[in-house]
């Protein structure tokens, strides 16, 4: 399973990239708004930072507007992927963009049936939102558990991005279930890096070494 960072913050993206474990970035309008900067400038800057897909979301709600926005965004850099919301209009836009060789990431997916439709329309990626399902007392990871074998069984090439990741166990479960990618906030990436026993073990090694280093 690959890991993307779910962020529009340049410092977080650089820090995660420097760890050598990131193969893409996902943004959304809320993450971009948090940065308080021009949308296109942020997306363009992120696209130069990573060697991998960078998802940028359209704002239009009808297909022709989504396609027009998508073409503008896709022209910003070669690695831009267009995030399209999972609606009837979104499906139409995905199909048209596929015909124009523009890659899409269908977002706000909350069921395996939605993922199936997005894949049939020609999505490059689908993003089921695990954490938001957990928030309303559903078992979010079940959607990943359903989608992965369905896509395999029917030879659908669309990749599954486990999204709305809230903690390291989500990443572990997504990997176990065979998600292609998990898009992970910076805070959760660092929670995955750190372990109290690693910290304590390193402190003890260094302390022991310091006792004999001058002998
Ligand atoms: C995915 O692409 C979305 O940007 C993201 O994972 C949403 O996460 P949230 O539910 O924590 O906002």
XYZ file of C-alpha atoms and ligand atoms in Angstrom:
227
model
C 0.000 0.000 0.000
C 1.234 3.490 -0.864
C 0.811 6.548 1.361
C -0.318 9.995 0.237
C -0.387 13.000 2.527
C -3.811 14.588 3.020
C -2.822 18.237 3.372
C -2.518 21.566 1.569
C 0.133 22.856 3.963
C 3.477 23.340 2.209
C 5.596 22.760 5.340
C 3.768 19.533 6.207
C 4.061 18.268 2.637
C 7.807 19.038 2.501
C 8.393 17.387 5.890
C 6.481 14.231 4.874
C 8.177 14.147 1.476
C 11.596 14.318 3.136
C 10.763 11.159 5.096
C 10.801 9.353 1.736
C 7.461 7.624 2.266
C 5.032 9.818 0.343
C 3.937 9.032 -3.202
C 1.200 11.651 -3.645
C -0.913 14.409 -2.095
C -4.644 14.920 -1.693
C -6.216 18.294 -0.993
C -9.821 19.384 -0.624
C -11.495 22.819 -0.493
C -11.502 22.838 3.335
C -7.773 22.036 3.524
C -6.972 24.733 0.926
C -9.183 27.307 2.711
C -7.231 26.651 5.936
C -4.090 27.949 4.195
C -5.753 31.305 3.332
C -3.947 31.540 -0.025
C -4.880 31.517 -3.702
C -6.189 28.048 -4.647
C -4.382 27.683 -7.978
C -1.078 28.964 -6.576
C -1.193 26.464 -3.707
C -2.013 23.551 -6.025
C 0.735 24.529 -8.468
C 3.306 24.823 -5.678
C 2.353 21.439 -4.213
C 2.653 19.849 -7.664
C 6.312 20.913 -7.844
C 7.092 19.428 -4.422
C 6.171 15.806 -5.007
C 6.868 13.298 -7.709
C 3.368 11.789 -7.768
C -0.321 12.587 -8.155
C -1.721 15.730 -6.500
C -5.510 15.800 -6.168
C -7.250 19.187 -6.545
C -11.028 19.419 -6.245
C -13.539 21.192 -8.474
C -16.185 23.464 -6.963
C -18.836 23.360 -9.709
C -21.825 21.123 -9.097
C -22.873 20.454 -12.695
C -20.904 18.341 -15.169
C -20.005 20.973 -17.761
C -18.678 23.353 -15.067
C -16.701 20.490 -13.460
C -15.135 19.589 -16.804
C -14.190 23.208 -17.577
C -12.625 23.635 -14.114
C -10.886 20.273 -14.406
C -9.257 21.184 -17.704
C -7.958 24.451 -16.202
C -6.577 22.671 -13.128
C -5.051 19.839 -15.165
C -3.183 22.421 -17.250
C -1.371 23.698 -14.123
C 0.931 20.659 -13.910
C 1.246 17.164 -15.367
C 0.708 15.413 -12.032
C -2.627 17.056 -11.146
C -5.532 14.658 -10.599
C -9.041 16.120 -10.533
C -11.179 15.422 -7.492
C -14.824 15.103 -8.457
C -17.646 14.700 -5.924
C -19.667 11.466 -6.062
C -22.896 12.796 -7.585
C -24.798 12.034 -10.799
C -23.251 15.157 -12.359
C -19.869 14.068 -11.052
C -20.158 10.692 -12.800
C -20.928 12.425 -16.113
C -17.877 14.649 -15.636
C -15.650 11.646 -14.858
C -16.706 9.943 -18.074
C -16.017 13.068 -20.160
C -12.655 13.627 -18.468
C -11.654 10.012 -19.045
C -12.290 10.570 -22.772
C -9.899 13.535 -22.574
C -7.267 11.479 -20.684
C -7.659 13.568 -17.517
C -7.186 11.538 -14.321
C -9.899 11.733 -11.669
C -10.299 10.938 -7.981
C -13.966 10.512 -7.051
C -14.394 11.872 -3.547
C -17.039 11.773 -0.801
C -17.629 8.050 -1.305
C -19.518 6.390 1.529
C -20.655 3.059 0.027
C -19.285 0.275 -2.156
C -22.062 0.894 -4.699
C -20.913 4.499 -5.118
C -17.354 3.242 -5.630
C -18.541 0.713 -8.224
C -20.344 3.428 -10.202
C -17.346 5.744 -10.062
C -15.083 2.962 -11.338
C -17.509 2.123 -14.162
C -17.582 5.811 -15.174
C -13.789 5.663 -15.530
C -12.370 7.100 -12.293
C -8.631 6.676 -11.793
C -9.119 6.640 -7.997
C -12.029 6.399 -5.566
C -11.824 7.914 -2.088
C -14.066 6.242 0.511
C -14.205 8.433 3.669
C -13.648 6.018 6.534
C -13.453 8.484 9.448
C -16.630 10.368 8.580
C -18.548 7.065 8.587
C -17.055 6.179 11.992
C -18.212 9.631 13.179
C -21.845 8.678 12.556
C -21.556 5.302 14.289
C -20.944 3.201 11.150
C -17.936 0.909 10.692
C -16.161 2.990 8.014
C -13.535 0.393 7.199
C -16.266 -1.984 6.006
C -16.524 0.101 2.820
C -12.852 -0.613 2.069
C -13.405 -4.288 2.932
C -16.264 -4.375 0.377
C -14.684 -2.344 -2.436
C -11.270 -4.039 -2.651
C -12.540 -7.565 -3.531
C -15.314 -6.197 -5.780
C -12.783 -4.296 -7.902
C -10.483 -7.345 -7.994
C -13.297 -9.756 -8.889
C -14.508 -7.595 -11.781
C -11.106 -6.535 -13.072
C -11.706 -2.826 -12.367
C -8.435 -0.911 -12.534
C -9.592 2.039 -10.409
C -7.393 2.391 -7.324
C -8.841 2.613 -3.821
C -7.655 5.483 -1.610
C -8.649 5.021 2.047
C -9.497 8.622 3.025
C -10.677 10.521 6.093
C -8.002 8.712 8.094
C -8.049 9.739 11.744
C -5.448 7.542 13.490
C -2.685 4.984 12.821
C -5.016 1.984 13.259
C -7.014 3.198 10.246
C -3.828 2.984 8.162
C -3.037 -0.494 9.482
C -6.556 -1.733 8.740
C -6.542 -0.193 5.242
C -3.227 -1.939 4.501
C -4.526 -5.280 5.801
C -7.656 -4.970 3.664
C -5.657 -4.298 0.495
C -6.399 -0.610 -0.155
C -4.013 0.630 -2.857
C -3.351 3.892 -1.021
C -4.156 5.584 2.292
C -4.184 9.377 2.314
C -2.986 10.343 5.752
C -2.837 13.673 7.652
C 0.665 14.763 8.741
C -0.194 14.332 12.420
C -1.109 10.668 11.846
C 2.039 10.063 9.764
C 4.113 11.256 12.742
C 2.056 9.087 15.119
C 3.029 6.145 12.877
C 6.727 7.126 12.980
C 7.014 7.468 16.743
C 6.891 4.761 19.389
C 7.638 5.272 23.122
C 9.768 2.096 23.228
C 11.894 3.358 20.304
C 12.419 6.648 22.152
C 13.253 4.931 25.453
C 15.479 2.354 23.723
C 17.465 5.033 21.897
C 17.881 7.088 25.092
C 19.274 4.005 26.881
C 21.665 3.108 24.013
C 23.031 6.672 23.992
C 23.355 6.811 27.784
C 25.235 3.493 27.860
C 27.472 4.595 25.002
C 28.299 7.873 26.755
C 29.536 5.930 29.820
C 32.303 4.259 27.809
C 32.855 6.571 24.866
C 36.173 7.970 26.199
C 37.671 4.611 27.215
C -9.617 12.928 1.137
O -9.162 13.055 0.027
C -10.120 14.025 1.979
O -9.345 15.171 1.728
C -9.964 13.763 3.461
O -9.411 12.502 3.712
C -11.149 14.108 4.276
O -10.857 13.853 5.626
P -11.709 14.438 6.847
O -12.955 13.626 6.967
O -10.806 14.256 8.032
O -11.984 15.874 6.530
